[in-house]
PDB file of C-alpha atoms in Angstrom:
ATOM      1  CA  MET K 131      13.908 -13.626   7.362  1.00 92.00           C
ATOM      2  CA  MET K 132      14.525  -9.886   7.551  1.00 93.00           C
ATOM      3  CA  PHE K 133      18.315 -10.231   7.652  1.00 94.00           C
ATOM      4  CA  ALA K 134      18.296 -12.905   4.941  1.00 95.00           C
ATOM      5  CA  TRP K 135      16.099 -10.882   2.574  1.00 96.00           C
ATOM      6  CA  PRO K 136      19.025  -8.923   1.033  1.00 96.00           C
ATOM      7  CA  LEU K 137      20.326 -12.256  -0.297  1.00 97.00           C
ATOM      8  CA  ALA K 138      16.935 -12.894  -1.904  1.00 97.00           C
ATOM      9  CA  VAL K 139      17.092  -9.456  -3.542  1.00 97.00           C
ATOM     10  CA  VAL K 140      20.554 -10.253  -4.931  1.00 97.00           C
ATOM     11  CA  LEU K 141      19.233 -13.536  -6.358  1.00 97.00           C
ATOM     12  CA  PHE K 142      16.330 -11.705  -8.003  1.00 97.00           C
ATOM     13  CA  PHE K 143      18.803  -9.397  -9.754  1.00 96.00           C
ATOM     14  CA  CYS K 144      20.960 -12.362 -10.781  1.00 96.00           C
ATOM     15  CA  PHE K 145      18.149 -14.243 -12.496  1.00 96.00           C
ATOM     16  CA  LEU K 146      15.622 -11.568 -13.542  1.00 96.00           C
ATOM     17  CA  PRO K 147      15.773  -8.383 -15.626  1.00 95.00           C
ATOM     18  CA  PRO K 148      16.322  -5.347 -13.350  1.00 95.00           C
ATOM     19  CA  ARG K 149      12.742  -4.099 -13.640  1.00 96.00           C
ATOM     20  CA  ARG K 150      11.242  -7.445 -12.640  1.00 96.00           C
ATOM     21  CA  ALA K 151      13.874  -7.919  -9.955  1.00 97.00           C
ATOM     22  CA  VAL K 152      12.843  -4.632  -8.332  1.00 97.00           C
ATOM     23  CA  LEU K 153       9.177  -5.593  -8.584  1.00 97.00           C
ATOM     24  CA  ALA K 154       9.757  -9.046  -7.072  1.00 97.00           C
ATOM     25  CA  SER K 155      11.864  -7.544  -4.274  1.00 97.00           C
ATOM     26  CA  LEU K 156       9.284  -4.927  -3.322  1.00 96.00           C
ATOM     27  CA  LEU K 157       6.209  -7.129  -3.537  1.00 97.00           C
ATOM     28  CA  GLY K 158       7.820 -10.205  -2.006  1.00 96.00           C
ATOM     29  CA  ALA K 159       9.042  -8.308   1.039  1.00 96.00           C
ATOM     30  CA  TRP K 160       5.785  -6.415   1.540  1.00 95.00           C
ATOM     31  CA  LEU K 161       3.654  -9.543   1.298  1.00 96.00           C
ATOM     32  CA  PHE K 162       5.664 -12.037   3.335  1.00 96.00           C
ATOM     33  CA  LEU K 163       8.181 -10.453   5.696  1.00 96.00           C
ATOM     34  CA  PRO K 164       7.175 -10.198   9.368  1.00 96.00           C
ATOM     35  CA  VAL K 165       5.902  -6.988  10.926  1.00 95.00           C
ATOM     36  CA  TYR K 166       8.796  -6.274  13.254  1.00 93.00           C
ATOM     37  CA  THR K 167      11.313  -3.537  14.051  1.00 92.00           C
ATOM     38  CA  PHE K 168      14.877  -3.948  15.290  1.00 91.00           C
ATOM     39  CA  GLU K 169      15.786  -0.713  17.061  1.00 88.00           C
ATOM     40  CA  VAL K 170      19.362   0.396  16.340  1.00 82.00           C
ATOM     41  CA  ALA K 171      20.761   3.258  18.429  1.00 78.00           C
ATOM     42  CA  GLY K 172      21.861   6.197  16.300  1.00 73.00           C
ATOM     43  CA  LEU K 173      20.734   4.544  13.060  1.00 77.00           C
ATOM     44  CA  PRO K 174      17.398   4.080  11.271  1.00 81.00           C
ATOM     45  CA  ASP K 175      15.333   1.235  12.723  1.00 87.00           C
ATOM     46  CA  TYR K 176      15.675  -2.011  10.783  1.00 92.00           C
ATOM     47  CA  SER K 177      11.981  -2.512  10.077  1.00 94.00           C
ATOM     48  CA  LYS K 178       9.863  -4.228   7.459  1.00 95.00           C
ATOM     49  CA  THR K 179       9.500  -0.904   5.646  1.00 94.00           C
ATOM     50  CA  PHE K 180      13.264  -0.360   5.691  1.00 94.00           C
ATOM     51  CA  VAL K 181      13.971  -3.852   4.328  1.00 95.00           C
ATOM     52  CA  THR K 182      11.276  -3.559   1.660  1.00 96.00           C
ATOM     53  CA  CYS K 183      12.467  -0.192   0.337  1.00 95.00           C
ATOM     54  CA  VAL K 184      16.181   0.178   0.979  1.00 95.00           C
ATOM     55  CA  TRP K 185      17.562  -3.166  -0.198  1.00 96.00           C
ATOM     56  CA  PRO K 186      16.083  -3.063  -3.735  1.00 97.00           C
ATOM     57  CA  LEU K 187      17.598   0.401  -4.204  1.00 96.00           C
ATOM     58  CA  ALA K 188      20.984  -0.636  -2.801  1.00 96.00           C
ATOM     59  CA  VAL K 189      21.216  -3.808  -4.900  1.00 96.00           C
ATOM     60  CA  ALA K 190      19.913  -2.020  -8.013  1.00 96.00           C
ATOM     61  CA  PHE K 191      22.686   0.551  -7.583  1.00 95.00           C
ATOM     62  CA  VAL K 192      25.224  -2.291  -7.758  1.00 95.00           C
ATOM     63  CA  PHE K 193      23.645  -4.405 -10.521  1.00 95.00           C
ATOM     64  CA  ASP K 194      22.027  -1.695 -12.646  1.00 94.00           C
ATOM     65  CA  THR K 195      24.003   1.470 -11.923  1.00 94.00           C
ATOM     66  CA  ARG K 196      23.278   2.990 -15.328  1.00 94.00           C
ATOM     67  CA  SER K 197      19.498   3.052 -14.800  1.00 93.00           C
ATOM     68  CA  ILE K 198      19.826   4.555 -11.323  1.00 94.00           C
ATOM     69  CA  LEU K 199      22.204   7.328 -12.430  1.00 93.00           C
ATOM     70  CA  LYS K 200      20.265   8.294 -15.556  1.00 92.00           C
ATOM     71  CA  VAL K 201      17.291   9.613 -13.531  1.00 92.00           C
ATOM     72  CA  ARG K 202      17.279  13.415 -13.501  1.00 92.00           C
ATOM     73  CA  PRO K 203      15.353  15.767 -11.178  1.00 91.00           C
ATOM     74  CA  HIS K 204      12.116  17.089 -12.624  1.00 92.00           C
ATOM     75  CA  LEU K 205       9.451  19.542 -11.556  1.00 94.00           C
ATOM     76  CA  GLN K 206       7.036  16.635 -11.125  1.00 93.00           C
ATOM     77  CA  ASP K 207       9.231  15.401  -8.260  1.00 95.00           C
ATOM     78  CA  LEU K 208       8.514  18.502  -6.172  1.00 96.00           C
ATOM     79  CA  PRO K 209       5.400  17.160  -4.356  1.00 94.00           C
ATOM     80  CA  MET K 210       7.300  14.058  -3.227  1.00 96.00           C
ATOM     81  CA  LEU K 211      10.251  16.179  -2.114  1.00 96.00           C
ATOM     82  CA  VAL K 212       7.941  18.403  -0.045  1.00 95.00           C
ATOM     83  CA  TRP K 213       6.232  15.332   1.406  1.00 96.00           C
ATOM     84  CA  CYS K 214       9.577  13.888   2.508  1.00 96.00           C
ATOM     85  CA  ILE K 215      10.910  17.058   4.183  1.00 95.00           C
ATOM     86  CA  CYS K 216       7.697  18.389   5.757  1.00 94.00           C
ATOM     87  CA  PRO K 217       8.196  16.337   9.010  1.00 94.00           C
ATOM     88  CA  LEU K 218      11.203  18.577   9.742  1.00 95.00           C
ATOM     89  CA  PHE K 219       9.004  21.682   9.916  1.00 93.00           C
ATOM     90  CA  THR K 220       6.368  19.814  11.906  1.00 91.00           C
ATOM     91  CA  SER K 221       9.003  18.813  14.447  1.00 93.00           C
ATOM     92  CA  LEU K 222      10.420  22.321  14.711  1.00 92.00           C
ATOM     93  CA  ASP K 223       6.947  23.839  15.043  1.00 91.00           C
ATOM     94  CA  ASN K 224       6.211  21.475  17.942  1.00 91.00           C
ATOM     95  CA  ASP K 225       9.554  22.264  19.676  1.00 90.00           C
ATOM     96  CA  LEU K 226      10.784  18.682  19.276  1.00 91.00           C
ATOM     97  CA  GLY K 227      14.129  19.756  17.895  1.00 90.00           C
ATOM     98  CA  PHE K 228      16.167  19.524  14.721  1.00 90.00           C
ATOM     99  CA  TYR K 229      17.443  15.999  15.398  1.00 90.00           C
ATOM    100  CA  ASP K 230      13.913  14.643  15.807  1.00 90.00           C
ATOM    101  CA  GLY K 231      12.915  16.381  12.586  1.00 92.00           C
ATOM    102  CA  LEU K 232      15.802  14.892  10.600  1.00 92.00           C
ATOM    103  CA  SER K 233      14.968  11.444  11.970  1.00 90.00           C
ATOM    104  CA  ALA K 234      11.376  11.857  10.827  1.00 92.00           C
ATOM    105  CA  VAL K 235      12.547  13.067   7.401  1.00 94.00           C
ATOM    106  CA  LEU K 236      14.716   9.974   7.040  1.00 93.00           C
ATOM    107  CA  ASP K 237      11.807   7.680   7.927  1.00 92.00           C
ATOM    108  CA  GLN K 238       9.564   9.508   5.462  1.00 94.00           C
ATOM    109  CA  ALA K 239      12.172   9.306   2.718  1.00 95.00           C
ATOM    110  CA  VAL K 240      12.626   5.567   3.232  1.00 94.00           C
ATOM    111  CA  ALA K 241       8.900   4.780   3.285  1.00 94.00           C
ATOM    112  CA  TRP K 242       7.839   7.094   0.439  1.00 96.00           C
ATOM    113  CA  GLY K 243      10.811   8.654  -1.315  1.00 96.00           C
ATOM    114  CA  ILE K 244      12.680   5.457  -2.206  1.00 96.00           C
ATOM    115  CA  PRO K 245       9.645   3.635  -3.683  1.00 96.00           C
ATOM    116  CA  TYR K 246       8.848   6.796  -5.638  1.00 97.00           C
ATOM    117  CA  PHE K 247      12.413   6.956  -6.965  1.00 96.00           C
ATOM    118  CA  LEU K 248      12.318   3.279  -7.970  1.00 96.00           C
ATOM    119  CA  GLY K 249       9.027   3.959  -9.720  1.00 96.00           C
ATOM    120  CA  ARG K 250      10.554   6.881 -11.622  1.00 95.00           C
ATOM    121  CA  THR K 251      13.477   4.678 -12.584  1.00 95.00           C
ATOM    122  CA  TYR K 252      11.764   1.472 -13.672  1.00 96.00           C
ATOM    123  CA  PHE K 253       8.008   2.019 -14.068  1.00 95.00           C
ATOM    124  CA  SER K 254       7.575   5.446 -15.648  1.00 92.00           C
ATOM    125  CA  ASP K 255       7.101   4.285 -19.251  1.00 93.00           C
ATOM    126  CA  ARG K 256       4.152   2.410 -20.759  1.00 93.00           C
ATOM    127  CA  GLU K 257       5.755  -1.042 -20.581  1.00 94.00           C
ATOM    128  CA  GLY K 258       6.921  -0.434 -17.026  1.00 95.00           C
ATOM    129  CA  MET K 259       3.452   0.618 -15.885  1.00 95.00           C
ATOM    130  CA  LYS K 260       1.983  -2.464 -17.537  1.00 95.00           C
ATOM    131  CA  GLU K 261       4.399  -4.751 -15.682  1.00 96.00           C
ATOM    132  CA  LEU K 262       3.719  -2.922 -12.423  1.00 96.00           C
ATOM    133  CA  ALA K 263      -0.040  -3.303 -12.868  1.00 96.00           C
ATOM    134  CA  LEU K 264       0.269  -7.007 -13.656  1.00 96.00           C
ATOM    135  CA  GLY K 265       2.608  -7.464 -10.706  1.00 96.00           C
ATOM    136  CA  ILE K 266       0.172  -5.821  -8.287  1.00 97.00           C
ATOM    137  CA  PHE K 267      -2.739  -7.886  -9.605  1.00 97.00           C
ATOM    138  CA  TRP K 268      -0.897 -11.211  -9.354  1.00 96.00           C
ATOM    139  CA  ALA K 269       0.431 -10.297  -5.923  1.00 97.00           C
ATOM    140  CA  GLY K 270      -3.193  -9.801  -4.874  1.00 97.00           C
ATOM    141  CA  MET K 271      -4.068 -13.193  -6.339  1.00 97.00           C
ATOM    142  CA  VAL K 272      -1.202 -14.794  -4.411  1.00 96.00           C
ATOM    143  CA  TYR K 273      -2.754 -13.427  -1.226  1.00 97.00           C
ATOM    144  CA  VAL K 274      -6.217 -14.853  -1.974  1.00 97.00           C
ATOM    145  CA  PRO K 275      -5.709 -18.312  -0.367  1.00 97.00           C
ATOM    146  CA  PHE K 276      -4.034 -16.758   2.680  1.00 97.00           C
ATOM    147  CA  CYS K 277      -6.914 -14.298   3.121  1.00 96.00           C
ATOM    148  CA  LEU K 278      -9.554 -16.993   2.722  1.00 95.00           C
ATOM    149  CA  TYR K 279      -7.751 -19.186   5.241  1.00 95.00           C
ATOM    150  CA  GLU K 280      -7.754 -16.417   7.850  1.00 94.00           C
ATOM    151  CA  VAL K 281     -11.365 -15.477   7.126  1.00 93.00           C
ATOM    152  CA  ARG K 282     -12.260 -19.036   8.132  1.00 92.00           C
ATOM    153  CA  MET K 283      -9.617 -19.876  10.754  1.00 91.00           C
ATOM    154  CA  SER K 284      -8.928 -16.338  12.135  1.00 90.00           C
ATOM    155  CA  PRO K 285      -5.673 -14.375  11.600  1.00 92.00           C
ATOM    156  CA  GLN K 286      -3.145 -17.008  12.643  1.00 91.00           C
ATOM    157  CA  LEU K 287      -0.525 -17.157   9.875  1.00 94.00           C
ATOM    158  CA  HIS K 288       1.793 -14.493  11.290  1.00 94.00           C
ATOM    159  CA  GLY K 289       1.618 -16.133  14.700  1.00 92.00           C
ATOM    160  CA  HIS K 290       2.152 -19.650  13.386  1.00 93.00           C
ATOM    161  CA  ILE K 291       5.127 -18.750  11.181  1.00 94.00           C
ATOM    162  CA  TYR K 292       6.818 -15.928  13.098  1.00 94.00           C
ATOM    163  CA  GLY K 293       5.708 -16.758  16.637  1.00 93.00           C
ATOM    164  CA  TYR K 294       3.715 -13.652  17.585  1.00 91.00           C
ATOM    165  CA  TYR K 295       0.674 -11.598  16.579  1.00 88.00           C
ATOM    166  CA  GLN K 296       1.482  -8.344  14.822  1.00 85.00           C
ATOM    167  CA  HIS K 297      -1.558  -6.521  16.236  1.00 85.00           C
ATOM    168  CA  ASP K 298      -4.371  -6.683  18.766  1.00 82.00           C
ATOM    169  CA  PHE K 299      -6.357  -9.816  17.961  1.00 79.00           C
ATOM    170  CA  LEU K 300      -9.654  -8.237  19.092  1.00 78.00           C
ATOM    171  CA  GLN K 301      -9.487  -5.820  16.156  1.00 77.00           C
ATOM    172  CA  THR K 302      -9.790  -8.755  13.757  1.00 77.00           C
ATOM    173  CA  LEU K 303     -13.369  -9.478  14.876  1.00 80.00           C
ATOM    174  CA  ARG K 304     -15.795  -8.097  12.282  1.00 76.00           C
ATOM    175  CA  LEU K 305     -19.439  -8.785  11.369  1.00 73.00           C
ATOM    176  CA  GLY K 306     -19.643 -12.090  13.221  1.00 78.00           C
ATOM    177  CA  GLY K 307     -16.395 -13.376  11.727  1.00 85.00           C
ATOM    178  CA  TYR K 308     -12.758 -12.490  11.232  1.00 89.00           C
ATOM    179  CA  ARG K 309     -10.938  -9.804   9.299  1.00 90.00           C
ATOM    180  CA  PRO K 310      -7.666 -11.237   7.921  1.00 93.00           C
ATOM    181  CA  MET K 311      -4.266  -9.595   8.361  1.00 92.00           C
ATOM    182  CA  VAL K 312      -1.945 -12.267   6.848  1.00 94.00           C
ATOM    183  CA  PHE K 313       1.558 -10.720   7.047  1.00 95.00           C
ATOM    184  CA  MET K 314       0.552  -7.060   7.109  1.00 94.00           C
ATOM    185  CA  GLN K 315       0.389  -4.745  10.079  1.00 92.00           C
ATOM    186  CA  HIS K 316      -3.400  -4.526  10.331  1.00 91.00           C
ATOM    187  CA  GLY K 317      -6.573  -5.671   8.651  1.00 90.00           C
ATOM    188  CA  LEU K 318      -7.066  -2.133   7.338  1.00 91.00           C
ATOM    189  CA  MET K 319      -3.722  -2.287   5.555  1.00 94.00           C
ATOM    190  CA  LEU K 320      -4.570  -5.657   4.055  1.00 95.00           C
ATOM    191  CA  GLY K 321      -8.019  -4.461   2.982  1.00 94.00           C
ATOM    192  CA  LEU K 322      -6.583  -1.424   1.194  1.00 95.00           C
ATOM    193  CA  TRP K 323      -3.932  -3.579  -0.495  1.00 96.00           C
ATOM    194  CA  MET K 324      -6.532  -6.031  -1.802  1.00 97.00           C
ATOM    195  CA  CYS K 325      -8.695  -3.142  -3.019  1.00 96.00           C
ATOM    196  CA  CYS K 326      -5.724  -1.706  -4.926  1.00 96.00           C
ATOM    197  CA  ALA K 327      -5.086  -5.091  -6.542  1.00 97.00           C
ATOM    198  CA  SER K 328      -8.787  -5.365  -7.392  1.00 97.00           C
ATOM    199  CA  LEU K 329      -8.861  -1.879  -8.941  1.00 97.00           C
ATOM    200  CA  VAL K 330      -5.896  -2.752 -11.127  1.00 96.00           C
ATOM    201  CA  GLY K 331      -7.537  -6.077 -12.000  1.00 96.00           C
ATOM    202  CA  VAL K 332     -10.773  -4.402 -13.091  1.00 96.00           C
ATOM    203  CA  TRP K 333      -8.914  -2.285 -15.604  1.00 94.00           C
ATOM    204  CA  LEU K 334      -6.642  -5.081 -16.790  1.00 95.00           C
ATOM    205  CA  VAL K 335      -9.740  -7.126 -17.626  1.00 94.00           C
ATOM    206  CA  ARG K 336     -11.508  -4.098 -19.116  1.00 93.00           C
ATOM    207  CA  THR K 337      -8.590  -3.434 -21.477  1.00 92.00           C
ATOM    208  CA  ARG K 338      -8.038  -7.155 -22.173  1.00 91.00           C
ATOM    209  CA  VAL K 339      -4.437  -6.994 -21.020  1.00 92.00           C
ATOM    210  CA  LEU K 340      -4.885  -9.820 -18.511  1.00 90.00           C
ATOM    211  CA  ALA K 341      -4.521 -13.192 -20.247  1.00 89.00           C
ATOM    212  CA  PRO K 342      -6.153 -16.445 -19.072  1.00 89.00           C
ATOM    213  CA  PHE K 343      -4.138 -18.396 -16.517  1.00 89.00           C
ATOM    214  CA  MET K 344      -3.883 -22.163 -17.013  1.00 87.00           C
ATOM    215  CA  GLY K 345      -7.115 -22.081 -18.990  1.00 88.00           C
ATOM    216  CA  VAL K 346      -9.005 -19.999 -16.406  1.00 90.00           C
ATOM    217  CA  PRO K 347     -10.555 -16.881 -18.009  1.00 93.00           C
ATOM    218  CA  ALA K 348      -9.357 -13.550 -16.656  1.00 93.00           C
ATOM    219  CA  ILE K 349     -12.874 -12.545 -15.584  1.00 94.00           C
ATOM    220  CA  PHE K 350     -13.073 -15.545 -13.232  1.00 95.00           C
ATOM    221  CA  LEU K 351      -9.760 -14.569 -11.649  1.00 95.00           C
ATOM    222  CA  LEU K 352     -11.046 -11.027 -11.145  1.00 96.00           C
ATOM    223  CA  VAL K 353     -14.287 -12.241  -9.558  1.00 96.00           C
ATOM    224  CA  LEU K 354     -12.320 -14.416  -7.130  1.00 96.00           C
ATOM    225  CA  LEU K 355     -10.143 -11.453  -6.193  1.00 97.00           C
ATOM    226  CA  LEU K 356     -13.134  -9.139  -5.726  1.00 96.00           C
ATOM    227  CA  VAL K 357     -14.991 -11.655  -3.552  1.00 96.00           C
ATOM    228  CA  THR K 358     -11.903 -12.112  -1.387  1.00 96.00           C
ATOM    229  CA  THR K 359     -11.509  -8.345  -1.118  1.00 96.00           C
ATOM    230  CA  VAL K 360     -15.085  -7.991   0.144  1.00 95.00           C
ATOM    231  CA  LEU K 361     -14.458 -10.777   2.678  1.00 94.00           C
ATOM    232  CA  CYS K 362     -11.557  -8.745   4.078  1.00 93.00           C
ATOM    233  CA  LYS K 363     -14.326  -6.607   5.667  1.00 90.00           C
ATOM    234  CA  SER K 364     -12.665  -3.213   5.415  1.00 89.00           C
ATOM    235  CA  ALA K 365     -15.551  -0.842   4.756  1.00 86.00           C
ATOM    236  CA  GLY K 366     -13.427   2.255   4.172  1.00 87.00           C
ATOM    237  CA  ALA K 367     -11.236   0.509   1.619  1.00 92.00           C
ATOM    238  CA  LEU K 368     -14.275  -0.873  -0.206  1.00 93.00           C
ATOM    239  CA  VAL K 369     -15.766   2.622  -0.436  1.00 91.00           C
ATOM    240  CA  LEU K 370     -12.495   3.869  -1.927  1.00 93.00           C
ATOM    241  CA  LEU K 371     -12.478   0.958  -4.381  1.00 95.00           C
ATOM    242  CA  PHE K 372     -16.001   1.739  -5.566  1.00 94.00           C
ATOM    243  CA  LEU K 373     -15.217   5.445  -5.872  1.00 92.00           C
ATOM    244  CA  ALA K 374     -12.004   4.762  -7.789  1.00 93.00           C
ATOM    245  CA  ILE K 375     -13.735   2.426 -10.252  1.00 94.00           C
ATOM    246  CA  VAL K 376     -16.461   5.018 -10.909  1.00 93.00           C
ATOM    247  CA  VAL K 377     -13.909   7.796 -11.452  1.00 93.00           C
ATOM    248  CA  LEU K 378     -11.817   5.564 -13.717  1.00 92.00           C
ATOM    249  CA  PHE K 379     -14.724   4.563 -15.973  1.00 92.00           C
ATOM    250  CA  VAL K 380     -16.229   8.059 -16.101  1.00 93.00           C
ATOM    251  CA  SER K 381     -12.854   9.645 -16.927  1.00 92.00           C
ATOM    252  CA  VAL K 382     -12.119   7.236 -19.753  1.00 91.00           C
ATOM    253  CA  ASN K 383     -15.622   7.164 -21.238  1.00 90.00           C
ATOM    254  CA  ALA K 384     -15.950  10.950 -21.066  1.00 90.00           C
ATOM    255  CA  LYS K 385     -12.355  11.395 -22.281  1.00 91.00           C
ATOM    256  CA  ALA K 386     -11.932  14.032 -19.583  1.00 90.00           C
ATOM    257  CA  SER K 387      -9.766  14.491 -16.511  1.00 90.00           C
ATOM    258  CA  TRP K 388     -12.258  16.475 -14.412  1.00 91.00           C
ATOM    259  CA  PRO K 389     -13.500  13.447 -12.391  1.00 91.00           C
ATOM    260  CA  LEU K 390      -9.929  12.750 -11.272  1.00 88.00           C
ATOM    261  CA  LEU K 391      -9.329  16.425 -10.478  1.00 91.00           C
ATOM    262  CA  LEU K 392     -12.568  16.492  -8.478  1.00 90.00           C
ATOM    263  CA  LEU K 393     -11.428  13.446  -6.523  1.00 87.00           C
ATOM    264  CA  MET K 394      -8.098  15.152  -5.789  1.00 88.00           C
ATOM    265  CA  CYS K 395      -9.928  18.199  -4.399  1.00 92.00           C
ATOM    266  CA  ILE K 396     -11.818  16.201  -1.752  1.00 90.00           C
ATOM    267  CA  PRO K 397      -8.919  16.062   0.772  1.00 89.00           C
ATOM    268  CA  LEU K 398      -8.286  19.794   0.350  1.00 90.00           C
ATOM    269  CA  LEU K 399     -11.973  20.543   0.866  1.00 92.00           C
ATOM    270  CA  TYR K 400     -12.082  18.295   3.940  1.00 90.00           C
ATOM    271  CA  MET K 401      -9.053  20.008   5.502  1.00 89.00           C
ATOM    272  CA  GLY K 402     -10.523  23.436   4.817  1.00 91.00           C
ATOM    273  CA  LEU K 403     -13.861  22.576   6.393  1.00 90.00           C
ATOM    274  CA  ARG K 404     -12.246  21.052   9.485  1.00 88.00           C
ATOM    275  CA  MET K 405      -9.667  23.824  10.012  1.00 87.00           C
ATOM    276  CA  THR K 406     -12.351  26.532   9.855  1.00 89.00           C
ATOM    277  CA  GLY K 407     -14.673  24.574  12.138  1.00 85.00           C
ATOM    278  CA  PHE K 408     -17.421  24.743   9.519  1.00 87.00           C
ATOM    279  CA  TRP K 409     -17.973  20.970   9.599  1.00 87.00           C
ATOM    280  CA  GLU K 410     -16.949  18.465  12.273  1.00 85.00           C
ATOM    281  CA  GLY K 411     -18.572  15.298  10.939  1.00 87.00           C
ATOM    282  CA  LYS K 412     -20.989  14.835  13.835  1.00 88.00           C
ATOM    283  CA  GLY K 413     -24.008  14.478  11.566  1.00 89.00           C
ATOM    284  CA  LEU K 414     -22.314  11.764   9.512  1.00 90.00           C
ATOM    285  CA  VAL K 415     -21.299   9.888  12.665  1.00 92.00           C
ATOM    286  CA  LYS K 416     -24.909   9.953  13.894  1.00 92.00           C
ATOM    287  CA  ALA K 417     -26.145   8.698  10.533  1.00 92.00           C
ATOM    288  CA  VAL K 418     -23.701   5.778  10.580  1.00 89.00           C
ATOM    289  CA  ALA K 419     -24.676   5.008  14.191  1.00 91.00           C
ATOM    290  CA  ARG K 420     -28.220   4.268  13.057  1.00 91.00           C
ATOM    291  CA  VAL K 421     -26.797   1.425  10.980  1.00 86.00           C
ATOM    292  CA  ASN K 422     -23.902   0.198  13.134  1.00 83.00           C
ATOM    293  CA  GLU K 423     -22.709   1.669  16.428  1.00 85.00           C
ATOM    294  CA  LEU K 424     -19.229   0.141  16.145  1.00 80.00           C
ATOM    295  CA  ARG K 425     -18.710   1.590  12.665  1.00 82.00           C
ATOM    296  CA  ALA K 426     -19.807   4.987  13.987  1.00 88.00           C
ATOM    297  CA  ASP K 427     -17.202   4.792  16.780  1.00 88.00           C
ATOM    298  CA  SER K 428     -14.553   3.885  14.207  1.00 84.00           C
ATOM    299  CA  LEU K 429     -15.532   6.833  12.012  1.00 87.00           C
ATOM    300  CA  LYS K 430     -15.550   9.222  14.988  1.00 90.00           C
ATOM    301  CA  PHE K 431     -12.073   8.019  15.957  1.00 89.00           C
ATOM    302  CA  ARG K 432     -10.814   8.938  12.502  1.00 86.00           C
ATOM    303  CA  PHE K 433     -12.468  12.363  12.548  1.00 87.00           C
ATOM    304  CA  ASP K 434     -11.021  13.078  16.011  1.00 87.00           C
ATOM    305  CA  ASN K 435      -7.543  12.252  14.786  1.00 83.00           C
TER     306      ASN K 435
END
């Protein structure tokens, strides 16, 4: 599947407009390719992330060279550039060497830089963002039956189709049932993906962009997606979904950007409090422990890391 996927990407570009071909290539690979890595000495590992990101860019360069070459550097690209090269300085600071740092930079650029570049190329205008939003929502809907199957039958699809489990099966046990993984690396990854699709769906319905599908009203589709997202049993992702919906509605109704700016400050505030030792999260862990000891251990694990 992973070595045949480039052919699928070529077919997408043969039969679809470039923008939709890129979208189908990215989403199709991320949703259905196996979680596996072929280690190649001296070269980047041939992993699911590599296949998902690199092949759409390579094929787009052949089929739609003009769009790729017309992108020009901009000041707004600086945060992504810093994000891609910062592993080099981390490696050097930890005495791991220049080669290790360059390897980490390459991995970072593949996983984050290439999707960002494709986004700048194909989804930076209003119509592109609309197609991207619809693509993410419908990709979430495609995953609904697979998620519901694994909620009932346990995460088996990756094992049945590809012959092995992509993660520790014990981590799929949640709240007296199962947390699905489908074809993603972990239930947490799947939960966050479904929450992203749900967030997009909420706003597509709110703005009446989402049309009925085969006579089914858009609101019913959204409810089905939201229910499935809750059944994925990823508490952290659900908290983020709720917070994002609140910020989105408040920002639009107040016609102000301060809720979004406040949300962006939370990570900076958290890092400052932890680096100075002012707050270590122990009180929050104890509070969660009164409700669920396992959730408290999970939260403590995250704080420790």
